[in-house]
Coordinates of C-alpha atoms in Angstrom, one line a residue:
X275 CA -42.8 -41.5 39.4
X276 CA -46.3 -40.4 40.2
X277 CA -47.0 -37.1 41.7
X278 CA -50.5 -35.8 43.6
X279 CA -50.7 -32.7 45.2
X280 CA -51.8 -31.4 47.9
X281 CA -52.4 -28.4 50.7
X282 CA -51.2 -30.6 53.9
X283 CA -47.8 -31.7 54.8
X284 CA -46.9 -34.2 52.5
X285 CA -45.9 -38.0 54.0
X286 CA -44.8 -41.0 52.1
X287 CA -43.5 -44.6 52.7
X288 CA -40.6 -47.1 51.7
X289 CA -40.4 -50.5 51.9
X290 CA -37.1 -51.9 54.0
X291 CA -35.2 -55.0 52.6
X292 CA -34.9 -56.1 56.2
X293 CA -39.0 -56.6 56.4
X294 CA -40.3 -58.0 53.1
X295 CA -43.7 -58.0 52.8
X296 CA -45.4 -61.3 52.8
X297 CA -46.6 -62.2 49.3
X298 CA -50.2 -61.6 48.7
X299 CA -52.4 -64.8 47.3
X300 CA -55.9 -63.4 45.9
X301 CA -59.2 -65.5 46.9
X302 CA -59.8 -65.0 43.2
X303 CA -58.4 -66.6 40.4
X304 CA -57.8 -63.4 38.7
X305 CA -56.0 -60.2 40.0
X306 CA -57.1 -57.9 37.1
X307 CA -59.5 -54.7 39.0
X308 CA -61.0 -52.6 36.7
X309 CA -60.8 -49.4 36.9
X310 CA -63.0 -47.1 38.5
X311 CA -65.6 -44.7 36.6
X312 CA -65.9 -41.2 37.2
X313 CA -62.9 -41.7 40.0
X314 CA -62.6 -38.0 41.0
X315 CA -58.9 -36.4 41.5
X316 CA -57.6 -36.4 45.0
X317 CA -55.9 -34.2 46.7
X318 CA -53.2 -35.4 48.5
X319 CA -49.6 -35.3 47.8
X320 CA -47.1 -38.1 48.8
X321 CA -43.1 -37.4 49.2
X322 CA -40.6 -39.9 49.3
X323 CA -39.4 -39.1 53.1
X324 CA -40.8 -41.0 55.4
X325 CA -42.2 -41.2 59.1
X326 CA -40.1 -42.3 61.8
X327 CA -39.4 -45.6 61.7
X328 CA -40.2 -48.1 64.7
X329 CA -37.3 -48.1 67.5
X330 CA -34.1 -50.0 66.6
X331 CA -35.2 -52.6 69.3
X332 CA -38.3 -53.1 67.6
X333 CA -36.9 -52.7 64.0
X334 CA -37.9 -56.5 62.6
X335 CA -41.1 -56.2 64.3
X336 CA -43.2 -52.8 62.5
X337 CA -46.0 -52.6 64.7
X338 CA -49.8 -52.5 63.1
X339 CA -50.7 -48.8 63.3
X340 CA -47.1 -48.0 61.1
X341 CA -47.9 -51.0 58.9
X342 CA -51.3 -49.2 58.7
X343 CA -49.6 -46.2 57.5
X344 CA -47.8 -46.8 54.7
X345 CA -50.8 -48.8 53.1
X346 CA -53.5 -45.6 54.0
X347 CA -50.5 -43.7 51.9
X348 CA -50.3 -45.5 48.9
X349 CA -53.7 -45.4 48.0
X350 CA -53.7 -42.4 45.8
X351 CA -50.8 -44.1 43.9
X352 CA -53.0 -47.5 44.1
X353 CA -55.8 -45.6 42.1
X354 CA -54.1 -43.5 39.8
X355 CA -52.7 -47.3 38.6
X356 CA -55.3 -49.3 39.2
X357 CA -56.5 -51.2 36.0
X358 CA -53.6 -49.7 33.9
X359 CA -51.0 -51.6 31.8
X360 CA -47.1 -51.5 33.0
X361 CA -44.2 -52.5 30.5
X362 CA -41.2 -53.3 32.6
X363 CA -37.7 -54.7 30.7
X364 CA -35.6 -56.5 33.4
X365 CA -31.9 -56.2 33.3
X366 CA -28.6 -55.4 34.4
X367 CA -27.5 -56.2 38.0
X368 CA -31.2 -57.1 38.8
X369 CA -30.8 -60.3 36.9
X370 CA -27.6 -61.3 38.6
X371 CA -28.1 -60.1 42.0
X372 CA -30.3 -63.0 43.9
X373 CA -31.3 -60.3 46.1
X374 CA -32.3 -57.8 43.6
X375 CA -34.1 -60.4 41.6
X376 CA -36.5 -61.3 44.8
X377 CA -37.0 -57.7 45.0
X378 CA -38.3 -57.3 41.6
X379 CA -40.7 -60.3 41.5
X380 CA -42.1 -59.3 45.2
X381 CA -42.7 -56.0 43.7
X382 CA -44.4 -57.4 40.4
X383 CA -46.9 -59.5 42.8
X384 CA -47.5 -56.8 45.0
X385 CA -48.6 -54.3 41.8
X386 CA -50.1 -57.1 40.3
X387 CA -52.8 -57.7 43.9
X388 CA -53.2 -53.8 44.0
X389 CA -54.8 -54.1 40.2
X390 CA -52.0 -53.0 37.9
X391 CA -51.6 -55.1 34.9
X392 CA -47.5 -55.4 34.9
X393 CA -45.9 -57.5 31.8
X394 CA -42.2 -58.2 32.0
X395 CA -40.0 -58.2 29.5
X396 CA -36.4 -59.6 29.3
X397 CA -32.9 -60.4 27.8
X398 CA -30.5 -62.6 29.8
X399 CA -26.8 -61.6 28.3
X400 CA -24.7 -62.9 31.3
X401 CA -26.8 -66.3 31.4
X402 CA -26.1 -66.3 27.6
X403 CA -22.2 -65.7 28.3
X404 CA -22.3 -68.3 30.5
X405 CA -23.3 -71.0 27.9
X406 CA -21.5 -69.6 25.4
X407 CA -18.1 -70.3 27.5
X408 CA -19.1 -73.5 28.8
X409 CA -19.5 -74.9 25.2
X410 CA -15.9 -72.7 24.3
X411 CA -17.8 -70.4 21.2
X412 CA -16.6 -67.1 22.1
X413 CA -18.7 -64.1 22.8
X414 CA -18.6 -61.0 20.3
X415 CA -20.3 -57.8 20.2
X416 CA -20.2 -54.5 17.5
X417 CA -21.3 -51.2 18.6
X418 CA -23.3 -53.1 22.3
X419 CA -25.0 -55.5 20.0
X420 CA -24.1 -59.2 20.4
X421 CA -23.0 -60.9 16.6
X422 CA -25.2 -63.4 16.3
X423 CA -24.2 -66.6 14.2
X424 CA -26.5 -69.3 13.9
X425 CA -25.2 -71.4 16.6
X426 CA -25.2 -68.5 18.8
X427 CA -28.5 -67.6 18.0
X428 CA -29.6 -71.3 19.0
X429 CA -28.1 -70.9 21.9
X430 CA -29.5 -67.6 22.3
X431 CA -33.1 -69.0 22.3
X432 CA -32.2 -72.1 24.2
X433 CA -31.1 -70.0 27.3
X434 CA -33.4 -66.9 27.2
X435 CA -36.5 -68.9 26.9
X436 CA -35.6 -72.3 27.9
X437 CA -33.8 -71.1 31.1
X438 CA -34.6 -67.8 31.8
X439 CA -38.1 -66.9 31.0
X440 CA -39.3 -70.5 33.3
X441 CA -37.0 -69.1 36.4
X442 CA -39.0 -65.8 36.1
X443 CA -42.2 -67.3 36.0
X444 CA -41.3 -70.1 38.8
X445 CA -40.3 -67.4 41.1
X446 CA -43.5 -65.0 40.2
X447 CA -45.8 -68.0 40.7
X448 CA -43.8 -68.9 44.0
X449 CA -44.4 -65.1 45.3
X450 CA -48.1 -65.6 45.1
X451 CA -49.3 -64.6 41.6
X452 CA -49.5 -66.2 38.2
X453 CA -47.0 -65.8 35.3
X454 CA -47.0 -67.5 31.8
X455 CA -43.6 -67.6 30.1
X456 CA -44.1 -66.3 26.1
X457 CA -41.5 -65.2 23.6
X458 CA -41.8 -63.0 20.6
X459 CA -42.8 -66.3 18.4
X460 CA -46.0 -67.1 20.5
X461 CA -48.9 -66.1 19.1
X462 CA -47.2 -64.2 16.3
X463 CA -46.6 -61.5 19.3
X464 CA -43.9 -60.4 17.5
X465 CA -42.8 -60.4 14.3
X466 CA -38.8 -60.1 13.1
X467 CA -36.8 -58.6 10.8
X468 CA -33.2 -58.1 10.3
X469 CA -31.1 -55.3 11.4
X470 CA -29.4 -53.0 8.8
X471 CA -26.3 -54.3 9.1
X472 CA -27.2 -58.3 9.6
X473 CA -24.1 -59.3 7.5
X474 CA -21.9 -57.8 10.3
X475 CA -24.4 -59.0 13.1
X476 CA -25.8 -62.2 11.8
X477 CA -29.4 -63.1 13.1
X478 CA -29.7 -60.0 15.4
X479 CA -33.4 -58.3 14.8
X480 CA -35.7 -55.9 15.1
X481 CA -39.4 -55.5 15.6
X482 CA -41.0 -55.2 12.2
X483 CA -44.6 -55.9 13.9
X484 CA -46.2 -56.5 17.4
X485 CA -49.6 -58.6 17.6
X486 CA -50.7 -58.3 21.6
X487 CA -54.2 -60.1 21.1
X488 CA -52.3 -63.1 22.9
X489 CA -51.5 -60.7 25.4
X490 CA -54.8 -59.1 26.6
X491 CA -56.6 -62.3 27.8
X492 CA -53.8 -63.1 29.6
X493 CA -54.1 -59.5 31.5
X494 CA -57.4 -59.2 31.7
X495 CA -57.7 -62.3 33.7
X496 CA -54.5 -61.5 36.3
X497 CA -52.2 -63.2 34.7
X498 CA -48.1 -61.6 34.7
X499 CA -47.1 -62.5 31.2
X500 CA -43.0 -63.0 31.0
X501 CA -41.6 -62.2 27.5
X502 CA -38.1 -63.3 26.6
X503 CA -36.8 -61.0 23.9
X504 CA -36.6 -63.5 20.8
X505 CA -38.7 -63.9 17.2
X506 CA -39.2 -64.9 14.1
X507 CA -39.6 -63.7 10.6
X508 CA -42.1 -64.1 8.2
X509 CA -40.1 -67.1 6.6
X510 CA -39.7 -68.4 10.5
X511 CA -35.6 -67.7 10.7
X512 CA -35.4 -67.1 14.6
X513 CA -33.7 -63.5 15.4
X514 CA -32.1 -62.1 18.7
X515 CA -33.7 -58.7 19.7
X516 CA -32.8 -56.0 22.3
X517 CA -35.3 -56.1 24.8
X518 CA -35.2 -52.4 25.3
X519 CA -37.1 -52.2 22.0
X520 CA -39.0 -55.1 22.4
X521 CA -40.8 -53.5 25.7
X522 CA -41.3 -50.3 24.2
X523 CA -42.7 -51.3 21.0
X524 CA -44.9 -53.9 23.6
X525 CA -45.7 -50.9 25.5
X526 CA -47.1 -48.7 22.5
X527 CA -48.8 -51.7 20.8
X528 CA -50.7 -52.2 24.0
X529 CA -51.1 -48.3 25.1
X530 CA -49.4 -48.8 27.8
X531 CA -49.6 -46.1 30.8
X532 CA -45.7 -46.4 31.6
X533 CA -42.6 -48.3 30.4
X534 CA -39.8 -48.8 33.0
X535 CA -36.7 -49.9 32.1
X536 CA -34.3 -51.4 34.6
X537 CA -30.6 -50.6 34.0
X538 CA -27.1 -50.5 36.2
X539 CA -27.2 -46.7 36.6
X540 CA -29.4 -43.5 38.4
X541 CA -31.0 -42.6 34.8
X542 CA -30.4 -39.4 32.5
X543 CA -27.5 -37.6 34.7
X544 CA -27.1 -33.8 33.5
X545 CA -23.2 -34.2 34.1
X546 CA -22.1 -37.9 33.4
X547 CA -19.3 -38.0 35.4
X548 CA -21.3 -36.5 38.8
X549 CA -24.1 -39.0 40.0
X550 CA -25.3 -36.6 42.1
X551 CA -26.7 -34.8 38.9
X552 CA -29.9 -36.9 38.2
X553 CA -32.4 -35.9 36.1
X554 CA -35.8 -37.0 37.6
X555 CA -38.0 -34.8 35.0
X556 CA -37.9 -34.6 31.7
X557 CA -39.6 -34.0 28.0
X558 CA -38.8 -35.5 24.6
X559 CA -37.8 -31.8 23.7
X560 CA -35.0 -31.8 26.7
X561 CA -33.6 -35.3 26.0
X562 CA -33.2 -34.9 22.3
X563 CA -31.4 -31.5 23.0
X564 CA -29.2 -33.7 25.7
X565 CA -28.3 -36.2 23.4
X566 CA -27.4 -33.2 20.7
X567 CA -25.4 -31.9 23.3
X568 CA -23.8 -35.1 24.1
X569 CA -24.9 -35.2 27.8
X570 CA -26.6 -38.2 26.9
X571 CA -24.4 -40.9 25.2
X572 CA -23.0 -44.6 24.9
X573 CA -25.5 -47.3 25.8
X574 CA -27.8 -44.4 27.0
X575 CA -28.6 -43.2 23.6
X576 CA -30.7 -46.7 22.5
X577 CA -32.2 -46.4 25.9
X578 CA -33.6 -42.8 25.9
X579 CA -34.0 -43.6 21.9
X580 CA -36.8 -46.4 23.0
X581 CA -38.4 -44.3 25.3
X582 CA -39.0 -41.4 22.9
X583 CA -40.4 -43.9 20.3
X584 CA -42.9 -45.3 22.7
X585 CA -44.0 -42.4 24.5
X586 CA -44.5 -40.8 20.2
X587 CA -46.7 -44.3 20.0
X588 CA -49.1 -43.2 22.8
X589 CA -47.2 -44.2 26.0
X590 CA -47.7 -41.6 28.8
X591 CA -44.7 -42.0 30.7
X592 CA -41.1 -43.5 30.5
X593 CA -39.0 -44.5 32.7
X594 CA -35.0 -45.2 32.9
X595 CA -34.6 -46.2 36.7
X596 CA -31.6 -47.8 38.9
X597 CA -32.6 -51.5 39.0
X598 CA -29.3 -51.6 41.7
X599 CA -31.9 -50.5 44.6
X600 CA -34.0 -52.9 46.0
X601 CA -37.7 -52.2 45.6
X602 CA -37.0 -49.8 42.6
X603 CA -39.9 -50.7 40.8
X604 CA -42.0 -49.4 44.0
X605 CA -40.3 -46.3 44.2
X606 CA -41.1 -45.6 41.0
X607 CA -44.4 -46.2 41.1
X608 CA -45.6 -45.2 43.9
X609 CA -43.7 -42.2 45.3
X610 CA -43.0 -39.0 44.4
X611 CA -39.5 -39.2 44.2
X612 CA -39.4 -42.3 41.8
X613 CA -36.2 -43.9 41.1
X614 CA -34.7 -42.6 38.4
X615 CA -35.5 -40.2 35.2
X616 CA -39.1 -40.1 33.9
X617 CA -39.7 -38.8 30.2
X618 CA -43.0 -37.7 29.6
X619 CA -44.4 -36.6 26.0

């Protein structure tokens, strides 16, 4: 969620399911821009309504001066981004939906050929389910977090980056760009330690340390790195960790301009039970006082918990959005209206 004002009438864009854009393939190995120097502020502000589309009988078919238009639009967004570092986590319906997935990855490549530096970040619980029945070892969780036992944890890191993490990166490399699949145990990226209460939860972790120098070459030459959301302790004992906190703690480590993570719902609603009550604004102060109030609460409060940690880190922006919409992550980015709740420092 980006905003740039201005004195004129503000326009915007979308980008409509029904007319994907073609995936973009660089000339150039590497589709890392650096940012510009001395870039002055510009003055133009962006909205997320937009122009009239072309004529129902001409719907498939957006003719060059509208196609034109939306790219002249997105500039500002394109250079307030350019050459900065994006932390996305991938989850939810986004994973399960092969609709929503294609949406995601298109929008990856297409940030990643304007010059942002997006890493994604993942978990894979329903492909985990999955395995879990088919080889009849039941599924349990305690308090959202999966018990982890050591077959389940080798299971665990079979599917996430065995199966998961390679589909990513075949389907980013298919749209046009270049992915390489990592976990938390390449390169010593991340480093594990046991939750508080492991003897209830087995092998489930958290992030005692982060290491990104595996990372940055990988950026700085255009690459998307993929991360699946699994590491190891000192003593190498493998450990199953929410990707929630493994992007944000990715996303301080590498001063990241924004975290986004993708969920099932709007964002932060002021009134739970009314969806029509988003929240598209607001500051550590207002979403501590939220959760006090208990306006924020179940599987929202780890969420909104990993924002505030990263953004106290030296993130400048988080963001819970709907991962149900197709082209979310573009919304987000690169309209006013973004596509969920942003929580700024």
């Amino acid at each position: 969620m980006a905003t740039i004002t201005a004195n004129a009438p503000p326009k915007s864009f979308s980008f409509s399911a029904s007319t994907p854009l073609k995936p973009l393939t660089p000339k150039s190995p590497s589709l890392c821009f650096p940012p510009r120097k001395n870039q002055q502020r510009l003055g133009l502000s962006i909205n997320a309504a937009v122009s009239p589309p072309p004529s129902t009988e001409t719907k498939n078919v957006l003719s060059p001066d509208y196609r034109v238009e939306i790219l002249s639009e997105s500039l500002p967004f394109i250079q307030k981004f350019r050459g900065k570092t994006i932390v996305v986590k991938y989850g939810g319906a986004a994973m399960t939906s092969p609709e929503l997935k294609a949406s995601v990855v298109s929008d990856l490549v297409l940030l990643a050929c304007v010059g942002l530096r997006p890493i994604l970040v993942h978990g894979g619980g329903p492909d985990i389910n999955h395995y879990l029945k088919q080889l009849n070892i039941p599924a349990e969780f305690r308090d959202g977090l999966r018990v982890t036992d050591a077959t389940t944890m080798e299971i665990v890191s079979m599917v996430l980056v065995g199966k998961v993490n390679k589909n990513l990166v075949s389907l980013i490399n298919a749209a046009g760009a270049t992915a390489v699949g990592l976990s938390g145990h390449d390169g010593r990226l991340l480093t594990a330690r046991p939750v508080p209460n492991s003897a209830q939860l087995g092998f489930v972790g958290e992030v005692a340390r982060v290491d990104p120098n595996v990372l940055r070459p990988l950026v700085d030459y255009g690459y998307i790195p993929v991360i699946a959301s699994v590491a190891a302790d000192e003593a190498g004992q493998a450990y199953n960790i929410n990707a929630d906190t493994v992007a944000g703690e990715l996303a301080a480590a590498l001063g990241a301009e924004k975290l986004i993570l993708l969920t099932d719902v709007a964002g932060i609603l002021e009134d739970k039970d009314d969806p029509s009550s988003l929240v598209k604004e607001i500051d550590i102060k207002g979403v501590k006082k939220m959760i006090e109030d208990g306006k924020v609460a179940g599987g929202m409060i780890p969420k909104v918990k990993c924002c505030i940690r990263s953004l106290a880190q030296g993130v400048k922006t988080a963001s819970i959005i709907d991962g149900r919409r197709q082209h979310s992550l573009l919304h987000e980015i690169m309209s006013d209206e973004g596509a969920g709740t942003m929580i700024t420092g």
